[in-house]
mmCIF file of C-alpha atoms in Angstrom:
data_model
loop_
_atom_site.group_PDB
_atom_site.id
_atom_site.type_symbol
_atom_site.label_atom_id
_atom_site.label_comp_id
_atom_site.label_asym_id
_atom_site.label_seq_id
_atom_site.Cartn_x
_atom_site.Cartn_y
_atom_site.Cartn_z
ATOM 1 C CA MET A 1 16.966 -8.063 -7.750
ATOM 2 C CA SER A 2 14.772 -11.092 -7.417
ATOM 3 C CA HIS A 3 15.573 -14.486 -5.985
ATOM 4 C CA LEU A 4 13.651 -17.715 -5.453
ATOM 5 C CA LEU A 5 13.869 -19.660 -2.202
ATOM 6 C CA LYS A 6 12.782 -23.288 -2.360
ATOM 7 C CA ILE A 7 11.173 -24.634 0.765
ATOM 8 C CA SER A 8 10.217 -28.172 1.640
ATOM 9 C CA THR A 9 7.717 -28.649 4.475
ATOM 10 C CA GLN A 10 7.289 -31.941 6.309
ATOM 11 C CA LYS A 11 4.072 -31.432 8.245
ATOM 12 C CA ARG A 12 0.611 -29.960 7.692
ATOM 13 C CA SER A 13 1.340 -26.961 9.919
ATOM 14 C CA LYS A 14 4.859 -25.717 10.440
ATOM 15 C CA MET A 15 6.748 -22.492 10.978
ATOM 16 C CA LEU A 16 10.069 -22.913 9.199
ATOM 17 C CA ASP A 17 12.959 -20.661 10.192
ATOM 18 C CA ILE A 18 14.435 -19.319 6.936
ATOM 19 C CA THR A 19 16.536 -16.498 8.417
ATOM 20 C CA VAL A 20 19.888 -18.056 7.527
ATOM 21 C CA GLN A 21 18.993 -18.607 3.844
ATOM 22 C CA VAL A 22 17.611 -15.086 3.502
ATOM 23 C CA GLN A 23 20.682 -13.529 5.161
ATOM 24 C CA ALA A 24 23.010 -15.565 2.922
ATOM 25 C CA GLU A 25 21.267 -14.277 -0.199
ATOM 26 C CA VAL A 26 21.345 -10.658 1.038
ATOM 27 C CA LYS A 27 25.117 -10.990 1.527
ATOM 28 C CA LYS A 28 25.581 -12.589 -1.897
ATOM 29 C CA GLN A 29 23.728 -9.793 -3.675
ATOM 30 C CA ASP A 30 26.026 -7.281 -1.980
ATOM 31 C CA ILE A 31 23.356 -4.674 -1.233
ATOM 32 C CA LYS A 32 24.576 -2.296 1.460
ATOM 33 C CA GLN A 33 21.327 -0.506 2.343
ATOM 34 C CA GLY A 34 17.726 -1.102 1.413
ATOM 35 C CA LEU A 35 14.751 -3.354 1.891
ATOM 36 C CA CYS A 36 14.282 -7.093 1.656
ATOM 37 C CA ILE A 37 10.769 -8.202 0.702
ATOM 38 C CA LEU A 38 9.793 -11.826 1.162
ATOM 39 C CA TYR A 39 6.652 -12.766 -0.720
ATOM 40 C CA CYS A 40 4.731 -16.036 -0.450
ATOM 41 C CA PRO A 41 2.981 -16.942 -3.732
ATOM 42 C CA HIS A 42 0.798 -19.606 -2.086
ATOM 43 C CA THR A 43 -2.723 -19.191 -0.698
ATOM 44 C CA THR A 44 -2.422 -21.738 2.112
ATOM 45 C CA ALA A 45 0.888 -20.505 3.504
ATOM 46 C CA GLY A 46 2.203 -17.193 4.773
ATOM 47 C CA VAL A 47 5.240 -15.547 6.237
ATOM 48 C CA THR A 48 5.831 -13.927 9.633
ATOM 49 C CA ILE A 49 8.542 -12.668 11.945
ATOM 50 C CA ASN A 50 8.754 -13.862 15.543
ATOM 51 C CA GLU A 51 11.078 -15.379 18.138
ATOM 52 C CA ASN A 52 13.511 -18.000 16.916
ATOM 53 C CA ALA A 53 15.272 -18.716 20.211
ATOM 54 C CA ASP A 54 12.679 -20.918 21.909
ATOM 55 C CA PRO A 55 10.864 -23.290 19.490
ATOM 56 C CA SER A 56 7.882 -23.409 21.869
ATOM 57 C CA VAL A 57 6.872 -19.938 20.644
ATOM 58 C CA ARG A 58 6.247 -21.272 17.131
ATOM 59 C CA GLN A 59 4.379 -24.220 18.610
ATOM 60 C CA ASP A 60 2.122 -21.842 20.584
ATOM 61 C CA ILE A 61 1.440 -19.647 17.544
ATOM 62 C CA LEU A 62 0.385 -22.659 15.462
ATOM 63 C CA ALA A 63 -1.682 -24.171 18.297
ATOM 64 C CA GLN A 64 -3.551 -20.929 18.946
ATOM 65 C CA LEU A 65 -4.237 -20.415 15.228
ATOM 66 C CA GLU A 66 -5.632 -23.962 15.207
ATOM 67 C CA LYS A 67 -7.953 -23.072 18.103
ATOM 68 C CA LEU A 68 -9.133 -19.913 16.353
ATOM 69 C CA VAL A 69 -9.437 -21.525 12.916
ATOM 70 C CA PRO A 70 -9.840 -25.289 13.327
ATOM 71 C CA LEU A 71 -9.075 -27.747 10.514
ATOM 72 C CA LYS A 72 -12.597 -29.130 10.764
ATOM 73 C CA GLY A 73 -15.269 -26.467 10.629
ATOM 74 C CA ASP A 74 -18.416 -25.361 8.927
ATOM 75 C CA TYR A 75 -16.572 -24.236 5.774
ATOM 76 C CA SER A 76 -17.887 -23.820 2.206
ATOM 77 C CA HIS A 77 -14.599 -24.572 0.451
ATOM 78 C CA LEU A 78 -14.630 -28.292 -0.312
ATOM 79 C CA GLU A 79 -10.918 -29.041 -0.569
ATOM 80 C CA GLY A 80 -10.502 -29.583 3.190
ATOM 81 C CA ASN A 81 -8.031 -26.716 3.572
ATOM 82 C CA ALA A 82 -10.312 -23.720 4.182
ATOM 83 C CA ASP A 83 -8.602 -23.240 7.555
ATOM 84 C CA ALA A 84 -5.219 -22.965 5.829
ATOM 85 C CA HIS A 85 -6.468 -20.163 3.545
ATOM 86 C CA ILE A 86 -7.843 -18.239 6.538
ATOM 87 C CA LYS A 87 -4.648 -18.687 8.569
ATOM 88 C CA ALA A 88 -2.612 -17.493 5.566
ATOM 89 C CA SER A 89 -4.524 -14.196 5.452
ATOM 90 C CA ILE A 90 -4.229 -13.726 9.234
ATOM 91 C CA MET A 91 -0.422 -14.148 9.087
ATOM 92 C CA GLY A 92 -0.012 -12.280 5.796
ATOM 93 C CA SER A 93 1.597 -12.965 2.434
ATOM 94 C CA SER A 94 4.755 -10.919 2.864
ATOM 95 C CA VAL A 95 7.189 -9.318 5.271
ATOM 96 C CA THR A 96 9.547 -6.406 4.770
ATOM 97 C CA VAL A 97 12.903 -6.263 6.542
ATOM 98 C CA ILE A 98 15.399 -3.379 6.496
ATOM 99 C CA ILE A 99 18.921 -4.101 5.189
ATOM 100 C CA GLU A 100 21.812 -2.194 6.764
ATOM 101 C CA GLU A 101 25.494 -2.840 6.054
ATOM 102 C CA SER A 102 24.504 -5.907 4.016
ATOM 103 C CA ARG A 103 22.700 -7.457 6.964
ATOM 104 C CA LEU A 104 19.023 -7.986 7.776
ATOM 105 C CA LYS A 105 18.270 -5.515 10.540
ATOM 106 C CA LEU A 106 16.310 -7.953 12.717
ATOM 107 C CA GLY A 107 15.770 -7.659 16.459
ATOM 108 C CA THR A 108 17.886 -9.788 18.803
ATOM 109 C CA TRP A 109 15.301 -12.551 19.124
ATOM 110 C CA GLN A 110 13.715 -12.299 15.695
ATOM 111 C CA GLY A 111 13.716 -14.862 12.942
ATOM 112 C CA ILE A 112 11.834 -15.003 9.636
ATOM 113 C CA PHE A 113 9.394 -17.882 9.333
ATOM 114 C CA PHE A 114 7.691 -19.487 6.366
ATOM 115 C CA CYS A 115 4.266 -20.536 7.708
ATOM 116 C CA GLU A 116 3.009 -23.763 6.184
ATOM 117 C CA PHE A 117 -0.669 -24.440 6.846
ATOM 118 C CA ASP A 118 -1.414 -27.173 4.280
ATOM 119 C CA GLY A 119 1.710 -29.286 3.973
ATOM 120 C CA PRO A 120 3.711 -31.306 3.527
ATOM 121 C CA ARG A 121 4.548 -29.648 0.209
ATOM 122 C CA GLN A 122 7.246 -28.175 -1.966
ATOM 123 C CA ARG A 123 6.911 -24.401 -1.672
ATOM 124 C CA LYS A 124 8.453 -21.254 -3.085
ATOM 125 C CA LEU A 125 9.190 -17.889 -1.559
ATOM 126 C CA PHE A 126 10.048 -14.857 -3.688
ATOM 127 C CA MET A 127 12.725 -12.574 -2.337
ATOM 128 C CA ASN A 128 13.180 -9.068 -3.675
ATOM 129 C CA ILE A 129 15.809 -6.580 -2.652
ATOM 130 C CA ILE A 130 15.411 -2.842 -3.154
ATOM 131 C CA ALA A 131 18.639 -0.870 -2.841
ATOM 132 C CA ALA A 132 18.386 2.525 -1.175
ATOM 133 C CA ASP A 133 20.837 5.241 -0.186
ATOM 134 C CA MET B 1 4.189 6.857 -9.159
ATOM 135 C CA SER B 2 0.925 6.999 -7.325
ATOM 136 C CA HIS B 3 -2.527 6.009 -8.481
ATOM 137 C CA LEU B 4 -5.983 5.994 -6.938
ATOM 138 C CA LEU B 5 -8.327 3.031 -7.314
ATOM 139 C CA LYS B 6 -11.996 3.736 -6.674
ATOM 140 C CA ILE B 7 -13.933 0.878 -5.167
ATOM 141 C CA SER B 8 -17.637 0.522 -4.631
ATOM 142 C CA THR B 9 -18.784 -2.128 -2.150
ATOM 143 C CA GLN B 10 -22.333 -3.480 -2.085
ATOM 144 C CA LYS B 11 -22.467 -5.350 1.216
ATOM 145 C CA ARG B 12 -21.355 -4.862 4.820
ATOM 146 C CA SER B 13 -18.630 -7.522 4.488
ATOM 147 C CA LYS B 14 -17.067 -8.333 1.178
ATOM 148 C CA MET B 15 -13.752 -9.378 -0.325
ATOM 149 C CA LEU B 16 -13.546 -7.667 -3.704
ATOM 150 C CA ASP B 17 -11.128 -9.071 -6.280
ATOM 151 C CA ILE B 18 -9.183 -6.090 -7.650
ATOM 152 C CA THR B 19 -6.371 -8.013 -9.366
ATOM 153 C CA VAL B 20 -7.403 -7.038 -12.909
ATOM 154 C CA GLN B 21 -7.526 -3.291 -12.164
ATOM 155 C CA VAL B 22 -4.178 -3.368 -10.386
ATOM 156 C CA GLN B 23 -2.531 -5.334 -13.187
ATOM 157 C CA ALA B 24 -3.958 -2.935 -15.797
ATOM 158 C CA GLU B 25 -2.453 0.042 -13.976
ATOM 159 C CA VAL B 26 0.944 -1.669 -13.625
ATOM 160 C CA LYS B 27 0.968 -2.255 -17.375
ATOM 161 C CA LYS B 28 -0.079 1.325 -18.108
ATOM 162 C CA GLN B 29 2.705 2.794 -15.987
ATOM 163 C CA ASP B 30 5.201 0.684 -17.920
ATOM 164 C CA ILE B 31 7.362 -0.301 -14.952
ATOM 165 C CA LYS B 32 9.472 -3.339 -15.817
ATOM 166 C CA GLN B 33 10.739 -4.322 -12.362
ATOM 167 C CA GLY B 34 9.861 -3.183 -8.881
ATOM 168 C CA LEU B 35 7.248 -3.265 -6.190
ATOM 169 C CA CYS B 36 3.543 -2.506 -6.164
ATOM 170 C CA ILE B 37 2.192 -1.281 -2.825
ATOM 171 C CA LEU B 38 -1.555 -1.204 -2.269
ATOM 172 C CA TYR B 39 -2.577 0.901 0.685
ATOM 173 C CA CYS B 40 -6.044 1.153 2.217
ATOM 174 C CA PRO B 41 -6.686 4.590 3.780
ATOM 175 C CA HIS B 42 -9.784 3.388 5.661
ATOM 176 C CA THR B 43 -9.966 2.090 9.229
ATOM 177 C CA THR B 44 -12.845 -0.348 8.692
ATOM 178 C CA ALA B 45 -11.430 -2.023 5.579
ATOM 179 C CA GLY B 46 -8.209 -3.773 4.697
ATOM 180 C CA VAL B 47 -6.423 -5.568 1.908
ATOM 181 C CA THR B 48 -5.248 -9.171 1.587
ATOM 182 C CA ILE B 49 -4.016 -11.734 -0.920
ATOM 183 C CA ASN B 50 -5.672 -15.125 -1.190
ATOM 184 C CA GLU B 51 -7.245 -17.587 -3.617
ATOM 185 C CA ASN B 52 -9.374 -16.113 -6.379
ATOM 186 C CA ALA B 53 -10.337 -19.351 -8.134
ATOM 187 C CA ASP B 54 -13.040 -20.639 -5.786
ATOM 188 C CA PRO B 55 -15.244 -17.843 -4.319
ATOM 189 C CA SER B 56 -16.040 -20.081 -1.327
ATOM 190 C CA VAL B 57 -12.570 -19.300 0.069
ATOM 191 C CA ARG B 58 -13.460 -15.606 0.452
ATOM 192 C CA GLN B 59 -16.778 -16.615 1.996
ATOM 193 C CA ASP B 60 -14.977 -18.797 4.555
ATOM 194 C CA ILE B 61 -12.478 -16.061 5.427
ATOM 195 C CA LEU B 62 -15.273 -13.549 6.078
ATOM 196 C CA ALA B 63 -17.399 -16.073 8.003
ATOM 197 C CA GLN B 64 -14.506 -17.080 10.260
ATOM 198 C CA LEU B 65 -13.561 -13.448 10.919
ATOM 199 C CA GLU B 66 -17.214 -12.891 11.879
ATOM 200 C CA LYS B 67 -17.007 -15.811 14.340
ATOM 201 C CA LEU B 68 -13.797 -14.449 15.862
ATOM 202 C CA VAL B 69 -14.938 -10.822 15.902
ATOM 203 C CA PRO B 70 -18.754 -10.701 15.865
ATOM 204 C CA LEU B 71 -20.676 -7.601 14.760
ATOM 205 C CA LYS B 72 -22.479 -7.528 18.088
ATOM 206 C CA GLY B 73 -20.159 -7.653 21.049
ATOM 207 C CA ASP B 74 -19.178 -6.018 24.274
ATOM 208 C CA TYR B 75 -17.428 -3.120 22.532
ATOM 209 C CA SER B 76 -16.674 0.411 23.803
ATOM 210 C CA HIS B 77 -16.781 2.129 20.408
ATOM 211 C CA LEU B 78 -20.330 3.390 19.981
ATOM 212 C CA GLU B 79 -20.608 3.611 16.194
ATOM 213 C CA GLY B 80 -21.612 -0.049 15.794
ATOM 214 C CA ASN B 81 -18.576 -0.908 13.698
ATOM 215 C CA ALA B 82 -15.978 -1.834 16.329
ATOM 216 C CA ASP B 83 -15.781 -5.312 14.758
ATOM 217 C CA ALA B 84 -14.871 -3.757 11.400
ATOM 218 C CA HIS B 85 -11.947 -1.840 12.931
ATOM 219 C CA ILE B 86 -10.633 -5.009 14.581
ATOM 220 C CA LYS B 87 -10.986 -7.072 11.386
ATOM 221 C CA ALA B 88 -9.161 -4.344 9.453
ATOM 222 C CA SER B 89 -6.121 -4.610 11.737
ATOM 223 C CA ILE B 90 -6.152 -8.423 11.579
ATOM 224 C CA MET B 91 -6.108 -8.374 7.752
ATOM 225 C CA GLY B 92 -3.769 -5.385 7.488
ATOM 226 C CA SER B 93 -3.786 -2.012 5.751
ATOM 227 C CA SER B 94 -1.477 -2.840 2.857
ATOM 228 C CA VAL B 95 0.039 -5.530 0.670
ATOM 229 C CA THR B 96 3.247 -5.507 -1.327
ATOM 230 C CA VAL B 97 3.540 -7.405 -4.605
ATOM 231 C CA ILE B 98 6.658 -7.839 -6.738
ATOM 232 C CA ILE B 99 6.537 -6.572 -10.344
ATOM 233 C CA GLU B 100 8.515 -8.510 -12.949
ATOM 234 C CA GLU B 101 8.409 -7.862 -16.703
ATOM 235 C CA SER B 102 5.566 -5.372 -16.119
ATOM 236 C CA ARG B 103 3.434 -8.017 -14.451
ATOM 237 C CA LEU B 104 2.374 -8.623 -10.851
ATOM 238 C CA LYS B 105 4.337 -11.668 -9.743
ATOM 239 C CA LEU B 106 1.408 -13.422 -8.061
ATOM 240 C CA GLY B 107 1.117 -17.147 -7.408
ATOM 241 C CA THR B 108 -1.070 -19.251 -9.700
ATOM 242 C CA TRP B 109 -4.131 -19.101 -7.467
ATOM 243 C CA GLN B 110 -3.581 -15.687 -5.924
ATOM 244 C CA GLY B 111 -5.716 -12.606 -6.289
ATOM 245 C CA ILE B 112 -5.621 -9.242 -4.506
ATOM 246 C CA PHE B 113 -8.693 -8.452 -2.428
ATOM 247 C CA PHE B 114 -10.048 -5.238 -0.994
ATOM 248 C CA CYS B 115 -11.661 -6.299 2.294
ATOM 249 C CA GLU B 116 -14.769 -4.296 3.138
ATOM 250 C CA PHE B 117 -15.945 -4.733 6.733
ATOM 251 C CA ASP B 118 -18.369 -1.804 7.095
ATOM 252 C CA GLY B 119 -20.052 -1.323 3.741
ATOM 253 C CA PRO B 120 -21.735 -0.671 1.513
ATOM 254 C CA ARG B 121 -19.548 2.346 0.788
ATOM 255 C CA GLN B 122 -17.487 4.211 -1.759
ATOM 256 C CA ARG B 123 -13.865 3.412 -0.962
ATOM 257 C CA LYS B 124 -10.393 4.331 -2.145
ATOM 258 C CA LEU B 125 -7.210 2.328 -2.451
ATOM 259 C CA PHE B 126 -3.829 3.993 -2.984
ATOM 260 C CA MET B 127 -1.465 2.249 -5.348
ATOM 261 C CA ASN B 128 2.208 3.090 -5.407
ATOM 262 C CA ILE B 129 4.821 1.639 -7.703
ATOM 263 C CA ILE B 130 8.522 1.647 -6.902
ATOM 264 C CA ALA B 131 10.790 0.952 -9.856
ATOM 265 C CA ALA B 132 13.882 -1.144 -9.153
ATOM 266 C CA ASP B 133 16.711 -2.554 -11.260
ATOM 267 C CA MET C 1 17.590 6.669 5.274
ATOM 268 C CA SER C 2 17.129 4.950 8.574
ATOM 269 C CA HIS C 3 15.915 6.354 11.860
ATOM 270 C CA LEU C 4 15.287 4.970 15.328
ATOM 271 C CA LEU C 5 12.151 5.824 17.285
ATOM 272 C CA LYS C 6 12.331 5.244 21.030
ATOM 273 C CA ILE C 7 9.086 4.206 22.651
ATOM 274 C CA SER C 8 8.245 3.856 26.293
ATOM 275 C CA THR C 9 5.171 1.792 27.178
ATOM 276 C CA GLN C 10 3.408 2.046 30.542
ATOM 277 C CA LYS C 11 1.105 -0.963 30.511
ATOM 278 C CA ARG C 12 1.206 -4.631 29.552
ATOM 279 C CA SER C 13 -1.047 -4.055 26.514
ATOM 280 C CA LYS C 14 -1.200 -0.706 24.811
ATOM 281 C CA MET C 15 -1.636 0.782 21.358
ATOM 282 C CA LEU C 16 0.544 3.890 21.275
ATOM 283 C CA ASP C 17 -0.206 6.546 18.670
ATOM 284 C CA ILE C 18 3.159 7.427 17.068
ATOM 285 C CA THR C 19 1.809 9.296 14.014
ATOM 286 C CA VAL C 20 3.147 12.702 15.074
ATOM 287 C CA GLN C 21 6.716 11.464 15.662
ATOM 288 C CA VAL C 22 6.766 9.576 12.371
ATOM 289 C CA GLN C 23 5.417 12.573 10.424
ATOM 290 C CA ALA C 24 7.980 14.877 12.077
ATOM 291 C CA GLU C 25 10.836 12.609 10.974
ATOM 292 C CA VAL C 26 9.483 12.361 7.403
ATOM 293 C CA LYS C 27 9.429 16.173 7.232
ATOM 294 C CA LYS C 28 12.929 16.438 8.676
ATOM 295 C CA GLN C 29 14.402 14.029 6.123
ATOM 296 C CA ASP C 30 12.883 16.151 3.355
ATOM 297 C CA ILE C 31 11.754 13.269 1.170
ATOM 298 C CA LYS C 32 9.131 14.447 -1.306
ATOM 299 C CA GLN C 33 7.810 11.135 -2.612
ATOM 300 C CA GLY C 34 8.341 7.568 -1.524
ATOM 301 C CA LEU C 35 7.598 4.996 1.110
ATOM 302 C CA CYS C 36 7.914 5.012 4.869
ATOM 303 C CA ILE C 37 8.500 1.587 6.434
ATOM 304 C CA LEU C 38 8.062 1.166 10.169
ATOM 305 C CA TYR C 39 9.601 -2.019 11.501
ATOM 306 C CA CYS C 40 9.239 -3.430 14.998
ATOM 307 C CA PRO C 41 12.333 -5.421 16.085
ATOM 308 C CA HIS C 42 10.553 -7.013 19.057
ATOM 309 C CA THR C 43 8.747 -10.360 19.150
ATOM 310 C CA THR C 44 6.081 -9.396 21.707
ATOM 311 C CA ALA C 45 5.045 -6.134 20.046
ATOM 312 C CA GLY C 46 3.804 -5.141 16.618
ATOM 313 C CA VAL C 47 2.628 -2.208 14.578
ATOM 314 C CA THR C 48 -0.717 -1.444 12.973
ATOM 315 C CA ILE C 49 -2.755 1.342 11.400
ATOM 316 C CA ASN C 50 -6.249 2.139 12.635
ATOM 317 C CA GLU C 51 -8.507 4.932 13.860
ATOM 318 C CA ASN C 52 -6.907 7.538 16.104
ATOM 319 C CA ALA C 53 -9.945 9.765 16.631
ATOM 320 C CA ASP C 54 -11.861 7.705 19.206
ATOM 321 C CA PRO C 55 -9.579 5.956 21.752
ATOM 322 C CA SER C 56 -12.280 3.333 22.334
ATOM 323 C CA VAL C 57 -11.309 1.710 19.010
ATOM 324 C CA ARG C 58 -7.835 0.867 20.356
ATOM 325 C CA GLN C 59 -9.421 -0.401 23.552
ATOM 326 C CA ASP C 60 -11.728 -2.703 21.546
ATOM 327 C CA ILE C 61 -8.873 -4.036 19.409
ATOM 328 C CA LEU C 62 -6.804 -4.919 22.504
ATOM 329 C CA ALA C 63 -9.803 -6.394 24.340
ATOM 330 C CA GLN C 64 -10.778 -8.604 21.401
ATOM 331 C CA LEU C 65 -7.192 -9.788 20.912
ATOM 332 C CA GLU C 66 -7.195 -10.674 24.614
ATOM 333 C CA LYS C 67 -10.387 -12.740 24.120
ATOM 334 C CA LEU C 68 -8.886 -14.536 21.124
ATOM 335 C CA VAL C 69 -5.450 -15.033 22.695
ATOM 336 C CA PRO C 70 -5.762 -14.862 26.488
ATOM 337 C CA LEU C 71 -2.794 -14.125 28.746
ATOM 338 C CA LYS C 72 -3.398 -17.373 30.629
ATOM 339 C CA GLY C 73 -3.663 -20.360 28.351
ATOM 340 C CA ASP C 74 -2.386 -23.813 27.648
ATOM 341 C CA TYR C 75 0.915 -22.544 26.220
ATOM 342 C CA SER C 76 4.293 -24.327 25.916
ATOM 343 C CA HIS C 77 6.446 -21.190 26.151
ATOM 344 C CA LEU C 78 7.338 -20.815 29.834
ATOM 345 C CA GLU C 79 8.034 -17.086 30.055
ATOM 346 C CA GLY C 80 4.382 -16.148 30.603
ATOM 347 C CA ASN C 81 4.177 -14.072 27.435
ATOM 348 C CA ALA C 82 3.202 -16.640 24.804
ATOM 349 C CA ASP C 83 0.030 -14.620 24.156
ATOM 350 C CA ALA C 84 2.128 -11.532 23.376
ATOM 351 C CA HIS C 85 4.143 -13.413 20.733
ATOM 352 C CA ILE C 86 0.950 -14.662 19.082
ATOM 353 C CA LYS C 87 -0.682 -11.208 19.120
ATOM 354 C CA ALA C 88 2.491 -9.733 17.595
ATOM 355 C CA SER C 89 2.259 -12.076 14.597
ATOM 356 C CA ILE C 90 -1.483 -11.400 14.165
ATOM 357 C CA MET C 91 -0.888 -7.614 14.048
ATOM 358 C CA GLY C 92 2.357 -7.858 12.074
ATOM 359 C CA SER C 93 5.912 -6.587 12.457
ATOM 360 C CA SER C 94 5.763 -3.705 10.001
ATOM 361 C CA VAL C 95 3.591 -1.233 8.125
ATOM 362 C CA THR C 96 4.263 0.622 4.909
ATOM 363 C CA VAL C 97 2.876 4.119 4.338
ATOM 364 C CA ILE C 98 3.101 6.173 1.145
ATOM 365 C CA ILE C 99 4.844 9.578 1.346
ATOM 366 C CA GLU C 100 3.527 12.361 -0.911
ATOM 367 C CA GLU C 101 4.677 15.981 -0.809
ATOM 368 C CA SER C 102 6.705 15.196 2.330
ATOM 369 C CA ARG C 103 3.641 13.960 4.173
ATOM 370 C CA LEU C 104 2.430 10.512 5.232
ATOM 371 C CA LYS C 105 -0.495 9.762 2.937
ATOM 372 C CA LEU C 106 -2.790 8.432 5.663
ATOM 373 C CA GLY C 107 -6.574 8.313 5.529
ATOM 374 C CA THR C 108 -8.584 10.967 7.401
ATOM 375 C CA TRP C 109 -9.103 8.842 10.504
ATOM 376 C CA GLN C 110 -5.892 6.822 10.399
ATOM 377 C CA GLY C 111 -3.051 6.848 12.878
ATOM 378 C CA ILE C 112 0.003 4.608 13.217
ATOM 379 C CA PHE C 113 0.145 2.558 16.399
ATOM 380 C CA PHE C 114 2.948 0.758 18.154
ATOM 381 C CA CYS C 115 1.257 -2.300 19.701
ATOM 382 C CA GLU C 116 2.754 -3.281 23.034
ATOM 383 C CA PHE C 117 1.696 -6.741 24.223
ATOM 384 C CA ASP C 118 4.245 -7.413 26.974
ATOM 385 C CA GLY C 119 4.998 -4.087 28.629
ATOM 386 C CA PRO C 120 5.747 -1.917 30.344
ATOM 387 C CA ARG C 121 9.075 -1.688 28.533
ATOM 388 C CA GLN C 122 11.493 0.515 26.643
ATOM 389 C CA ARG C 123 11.016 -0.298 22.965
ATOM 390 C CA LYS C 124 12.482 0.622 19.598
ATOM 391 C CA LEU C 125 10.920 1.075 16.195
ATOM 392 C CA PHE C 126 13.016 1.247 13.026
ATOM 393 C CA MET C 127 11.907 3.733 10.421
ATOM 394 C CA ASN C 128 13.164 3.541 6.868
ATOM 395 C CA ILE C 129 12.357 5.922 4.056
ATOM 396 C CA ILE C 130 12.668 4.988 0.402
ATOM 397 C CA ALA C 131 12.656 7.924 -1.981
ATOM 398 C CA ALA C 132 10.832 7.402 -5.272
ATOM 399 C CA ASP C 133 10.051 9.580 -8.289
#
C-alpha cells in the first residue's frame, strides 16, 4: 500500500520531524506486522532517523553538514544548490522502519526526519507499507 | 526474484547511471506493485539516488567526497584504497525504490547510480524485487 | 519475523562485526528467499556493510569520521555526544541484505557492522526477515 505525504519546508535547510504523520498512516492502514519504507523523490532532500527529544541535535547535524559541504564552493553545477545534492546523497533517499502491532518500532529517542537542503519548498514523501507475517 | 546486473567501470571514481537497466528488468519481471532493492556486494563501491539530468551533479558529489576523504591520507589499510572503503559506507550499500504499475516510482529528476570508488573494474549489483499488494 | 540482537560495546567508537550472529538467526528461521533488515534503534549508533577481512578498514572508517565530525566541536547539544548523533545519520540506521538459499547474499569481503559512536554501552539491534518467492 502506497501513500503520499505532503511536506512544506520553511527554510533552506531543515530537518522536519514527520514521525506523527507516518505513525498515523500506519495505524490507518491497519497493518499489524511488516515494514514501512519512506522514500524521498527529490534530489536536494533526503530522509534520516535521529533524536527528536532535543532539537539541538538536528541543528548540529545540519551545521556539521554545512561545514563538510558548504553552500558556496567550487562546484560545477550552476544552479547554486550543488551542496544540497551532495548532502542528499550523504543522508540517503529512504529509510526503512519495522512495524510491529501496528506501530513503528522506533527506539525511545528516535524520530523520522525529512531533510530539506534546498528549501523553502513544497515536497513529497512516498510511504510504502509491506505486510509480513 | 533476484537478478544480477553486470557493471563495467572505466575510471577510479565514477557514478554510473543504471536507471534504464533496472527499469528494463522491473518491466521484464512483470511485478505490478512492490519494492526494488539494489544491493552492492563490493566494499569499495556503493549505490545512491540523485539527479541524472545534469552530469555536473555527479561530478560535484565525487569531487566533494574526494575532498572529505582524499585518496592519499594517513590510513592504516595498506592496499591504497582505504578512501574507497570509507566513501562506500558514506554512500551506502543499497537503495530501495518503490514499484508502481510495473515502473520504478522515481522523482522527476532522479536516477539510480552505481558509485565506483576503486575502478576501473568489473562489478556486480544484485537486484531483488519484492511483490506487494 | 522479528528478532532482537543484543550487542555489548567496549569502546566509545567501534565497528562490531555481527555477520555470524545475523547469519545464524537467518538459518534458524529457515527462510529460503527474502530480505533481512537490520535496524538500529539508537540515535548515537548506526549500521553499515564493509570489509571484514582486514580490521584496518574499520579503523580507517572510524578515524576519518572522527576527522570529519570531531568529538569536540562547536555543537549546541549539551550532552557531549553531538558528534555521535551526526555520525549515526551519516552511516545510517539500517541495512538491507538479500537472503538466498537461507544465506545472507553478501559479497566475498563484506561483513555487517554495528557502528557504536557513544559507547561503551549495552545496545540492541532489531532484525526483521521478509520472506519472498
